Coordinates of C-alpha atoms in Angstrom, one line a residue:
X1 CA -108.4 -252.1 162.6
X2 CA -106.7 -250.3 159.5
X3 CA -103.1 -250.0 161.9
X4 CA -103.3 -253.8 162.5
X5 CA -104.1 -254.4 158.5
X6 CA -101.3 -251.2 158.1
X7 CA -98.8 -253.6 160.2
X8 CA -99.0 -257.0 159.1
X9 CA -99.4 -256.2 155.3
X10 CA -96.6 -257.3 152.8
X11 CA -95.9 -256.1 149.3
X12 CA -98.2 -257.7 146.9
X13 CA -98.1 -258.8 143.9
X14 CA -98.8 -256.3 140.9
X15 CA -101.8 -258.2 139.1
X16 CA -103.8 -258.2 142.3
X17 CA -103.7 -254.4 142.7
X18 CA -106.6 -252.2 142.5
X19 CA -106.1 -250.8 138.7
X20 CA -106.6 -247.0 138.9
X21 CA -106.2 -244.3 141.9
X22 CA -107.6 -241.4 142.3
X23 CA -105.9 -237.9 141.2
X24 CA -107.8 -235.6 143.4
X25 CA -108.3 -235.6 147.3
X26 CA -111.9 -235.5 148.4
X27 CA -112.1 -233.1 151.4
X28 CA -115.5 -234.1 152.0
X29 CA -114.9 -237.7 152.9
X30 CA -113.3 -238.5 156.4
X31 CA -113.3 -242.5 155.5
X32 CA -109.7 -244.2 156.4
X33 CA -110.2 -245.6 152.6
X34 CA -110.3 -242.4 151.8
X35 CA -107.2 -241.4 154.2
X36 CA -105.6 -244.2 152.3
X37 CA -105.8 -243.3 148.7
X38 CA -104.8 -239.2 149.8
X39 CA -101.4 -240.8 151.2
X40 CA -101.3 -242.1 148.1
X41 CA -102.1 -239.2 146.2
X42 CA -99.5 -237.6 147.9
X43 CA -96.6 -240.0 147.1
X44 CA -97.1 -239.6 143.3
X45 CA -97.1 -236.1 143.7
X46 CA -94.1 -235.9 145.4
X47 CA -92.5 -238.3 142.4
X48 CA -93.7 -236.0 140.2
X49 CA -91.6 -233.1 141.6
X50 CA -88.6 -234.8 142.1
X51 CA -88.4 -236.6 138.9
X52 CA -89.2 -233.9 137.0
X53 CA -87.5 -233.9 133.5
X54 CA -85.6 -230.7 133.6
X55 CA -84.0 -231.8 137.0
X56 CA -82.3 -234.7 135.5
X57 CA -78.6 -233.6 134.9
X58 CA -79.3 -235.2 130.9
X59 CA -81.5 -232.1 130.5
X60 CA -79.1 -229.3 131.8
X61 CA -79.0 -228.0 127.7
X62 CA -82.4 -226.9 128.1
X63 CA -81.4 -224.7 131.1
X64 CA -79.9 -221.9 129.8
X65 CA -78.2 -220.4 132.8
X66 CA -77.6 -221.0 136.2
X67 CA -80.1 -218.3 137.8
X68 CA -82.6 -221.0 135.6
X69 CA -81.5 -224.3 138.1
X70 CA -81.9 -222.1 141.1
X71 CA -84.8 -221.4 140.2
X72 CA -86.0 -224.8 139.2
X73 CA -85.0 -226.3 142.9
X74 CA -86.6 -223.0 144.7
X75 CA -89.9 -223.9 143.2
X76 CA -89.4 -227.9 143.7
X77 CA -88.7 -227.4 147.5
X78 CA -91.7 -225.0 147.3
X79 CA -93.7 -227.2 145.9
X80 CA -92.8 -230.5 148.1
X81 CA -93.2 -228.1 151.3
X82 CA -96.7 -227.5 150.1
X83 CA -97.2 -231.6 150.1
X84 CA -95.6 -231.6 153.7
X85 CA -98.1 -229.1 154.8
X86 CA -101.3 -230.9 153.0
X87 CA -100.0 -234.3 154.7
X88 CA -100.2 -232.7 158.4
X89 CA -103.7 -231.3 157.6
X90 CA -105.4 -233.3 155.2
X91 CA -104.6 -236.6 157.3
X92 CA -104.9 -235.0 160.5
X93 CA -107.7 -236.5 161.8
X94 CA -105.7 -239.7 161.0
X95 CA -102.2 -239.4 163.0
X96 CA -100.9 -243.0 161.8
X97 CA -101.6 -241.9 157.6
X98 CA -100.2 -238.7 158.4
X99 CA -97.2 -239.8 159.8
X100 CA -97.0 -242.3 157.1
X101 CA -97.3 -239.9 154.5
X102 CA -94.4 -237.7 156.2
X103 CA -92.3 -240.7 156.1
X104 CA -92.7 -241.3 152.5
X105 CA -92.1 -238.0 151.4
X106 CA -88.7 -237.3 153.4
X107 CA -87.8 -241.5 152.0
X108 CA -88.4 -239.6 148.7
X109 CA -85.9 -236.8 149.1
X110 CA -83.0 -239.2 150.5
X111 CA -83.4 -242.0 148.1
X112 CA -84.7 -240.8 145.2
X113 CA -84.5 -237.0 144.3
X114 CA -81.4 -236.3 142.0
X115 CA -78.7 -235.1 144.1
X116 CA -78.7 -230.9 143.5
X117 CA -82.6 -231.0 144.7
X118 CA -81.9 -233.4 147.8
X119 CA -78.8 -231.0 148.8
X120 CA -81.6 -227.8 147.8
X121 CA -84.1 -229.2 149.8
X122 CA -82.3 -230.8 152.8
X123 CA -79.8 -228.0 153.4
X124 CA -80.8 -224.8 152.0
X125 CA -84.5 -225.5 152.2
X126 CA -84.5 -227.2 155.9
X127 CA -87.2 -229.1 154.5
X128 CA -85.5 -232.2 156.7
X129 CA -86.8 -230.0 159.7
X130 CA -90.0 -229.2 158.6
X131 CA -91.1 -232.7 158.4
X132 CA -89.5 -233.6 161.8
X133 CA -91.2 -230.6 163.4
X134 CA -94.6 -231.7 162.0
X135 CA -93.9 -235.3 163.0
X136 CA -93.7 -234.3 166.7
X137 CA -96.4 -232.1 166.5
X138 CA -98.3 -235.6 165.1
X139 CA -96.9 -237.2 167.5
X140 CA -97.9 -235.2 170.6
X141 CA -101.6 -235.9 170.2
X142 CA -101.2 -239.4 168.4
X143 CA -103.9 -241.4 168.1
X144 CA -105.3 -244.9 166.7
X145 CA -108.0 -246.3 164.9
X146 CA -108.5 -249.2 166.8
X147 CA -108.7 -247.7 169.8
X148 CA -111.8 -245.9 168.7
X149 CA -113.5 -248.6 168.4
X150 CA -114.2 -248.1 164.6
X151 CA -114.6 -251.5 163.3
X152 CA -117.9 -252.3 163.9
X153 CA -118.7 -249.7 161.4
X154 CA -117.7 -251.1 158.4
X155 CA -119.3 -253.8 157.1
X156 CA -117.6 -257.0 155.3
X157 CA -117.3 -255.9 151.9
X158 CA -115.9 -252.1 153.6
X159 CA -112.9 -254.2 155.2
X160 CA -112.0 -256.5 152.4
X161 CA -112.1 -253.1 150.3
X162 CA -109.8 -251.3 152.9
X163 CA -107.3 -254.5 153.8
X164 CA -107.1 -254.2 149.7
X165 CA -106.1 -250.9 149.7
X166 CA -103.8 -251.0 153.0
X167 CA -102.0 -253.7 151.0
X168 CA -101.7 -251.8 147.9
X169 CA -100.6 -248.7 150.0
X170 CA -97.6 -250.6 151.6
X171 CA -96.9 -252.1 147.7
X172 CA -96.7 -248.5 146.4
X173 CA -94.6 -247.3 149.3
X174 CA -92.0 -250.1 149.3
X175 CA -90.7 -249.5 152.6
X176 CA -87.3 -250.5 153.2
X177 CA -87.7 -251.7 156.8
X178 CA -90.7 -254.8 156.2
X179 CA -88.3 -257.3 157.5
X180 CA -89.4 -255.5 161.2
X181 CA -92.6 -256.6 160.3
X182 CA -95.0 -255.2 162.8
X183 CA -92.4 -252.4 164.0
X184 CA -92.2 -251.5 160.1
X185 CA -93.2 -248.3 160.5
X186 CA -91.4 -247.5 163.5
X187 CA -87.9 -248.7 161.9
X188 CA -88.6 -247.1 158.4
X189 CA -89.0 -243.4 160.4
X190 CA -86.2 -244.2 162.5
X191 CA -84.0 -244.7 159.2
X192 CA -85.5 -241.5 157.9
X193 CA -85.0 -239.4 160.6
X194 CA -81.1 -240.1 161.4
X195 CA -80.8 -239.9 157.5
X196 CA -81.9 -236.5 157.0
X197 CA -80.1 -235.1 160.7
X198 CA -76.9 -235.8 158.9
X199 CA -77.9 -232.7 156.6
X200 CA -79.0 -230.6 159.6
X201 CA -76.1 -231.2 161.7
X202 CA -75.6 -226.9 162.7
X203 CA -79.7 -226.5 163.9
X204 CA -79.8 -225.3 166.8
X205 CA -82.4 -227.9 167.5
X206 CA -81.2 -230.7 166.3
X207 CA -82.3 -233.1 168.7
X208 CA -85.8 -232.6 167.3
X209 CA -84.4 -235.6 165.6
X210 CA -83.8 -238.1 168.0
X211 CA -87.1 -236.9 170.0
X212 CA -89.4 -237.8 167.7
X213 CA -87.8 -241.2 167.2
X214 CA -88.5 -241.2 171.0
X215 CA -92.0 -240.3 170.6
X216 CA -92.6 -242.7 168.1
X217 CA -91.5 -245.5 170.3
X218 CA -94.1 -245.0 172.7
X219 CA -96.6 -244.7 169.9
X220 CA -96.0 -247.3 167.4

């Protein structure tokens, strides 16, 4: 059920959003509302990193050498390999968040991080490959909701509540691929994936790449 809400949501409109999120992850709780809110959990952490004030080239004064902006991108690509791992584990039990959450955080790093902690983190980091390489292992024992037969456990007010939340995940994301509409998901990895190759173009594995867009057409 929470793929086929996940597929044919659309960005909605700011007023009709649920008003706060939660800061924390609950490990406790293996809900898909739960699931949910971690991806989004997850997201604003990752904005927090890479729009950190002292990254911005305004604030360069207040770095006073340049052993002081290595070390500033060291611990950012650290710190955002850390949200890689917690995405793989922490939505494990739900491959589709998971993968979702992956996708963000590597849409992130190309669109959005200022330039020296994209270059830290894509080329000196290999981050690009540390989120493929989790991808695959997601996608090698994929699974979905719906096809465990989960809906009859929530009640009414349960799948208003989560079709709420699935629409105010998809709002926050803003993925750049909605025009695919159900294949959204498929096409915003895709974009992703050959994106961040293009950094990654000496790995010895680099058709990691273009397997796990292959695996993720047979899966979503």
């Amino acid at each position: 059920m929470f793929v086929d809400a996940l597929r044919q949501s659309k960005p909605v409109n700011a007023s009709s959003l649920p008003s706060t999120i939660s800061h924390g992850f609950n490990s406790s709780s293996s809900s898909i509302l739960s699931q949910v809110k971690q991806v989004l959990v997850i997201q604003q952490h990752v904005r927090d990193i890479i729009h950190h004030p002292l990254l911005l080239p305004q604030h360069k004064h207040q770095r006073q050498h340049q052993q002081d902006d290595n070390d500033m991108l060291i611990a950012s690509a650290a710190a955002l390999k850390q949200l890689i791992r917690l995405a793989s584990t922490s939505l494990h039990s739900h491959s589709a968040l998971a993968l979702l959450a992956l996708v963000a955080i590597l849409d992130e790093l190309l669109e959005r991080a200022p330039f020296a902690l994209q270059r830290h983190a894509l080329v000196r980091a290999k981050l690009g490959r540390v989120i493929v390489l989790e991808m695959a292992a997601l996608l090698k024992t994929f699974s979905l909701p719906h096809r465990q037969k989960l809906t009859y456990q929530y009640k009414n007010g349960e799948k208003h509540e989560l079709h709420r939340w699935t629409d105010h995940l998809v709002a926050c994301l803003k993925p750049p691929t909605l025009l695919y509409e159900k294949h959204w998901i498929l096409a915003w990895l895709t974009r992703v994936c050959r994106a961040a190759a293009q950094y990654d173009t000496h790995w010895q594995f680099k058709q990691e790449y273009d397997q796990v867009i292959l695996l993720a057409n047979e899966h979503l």
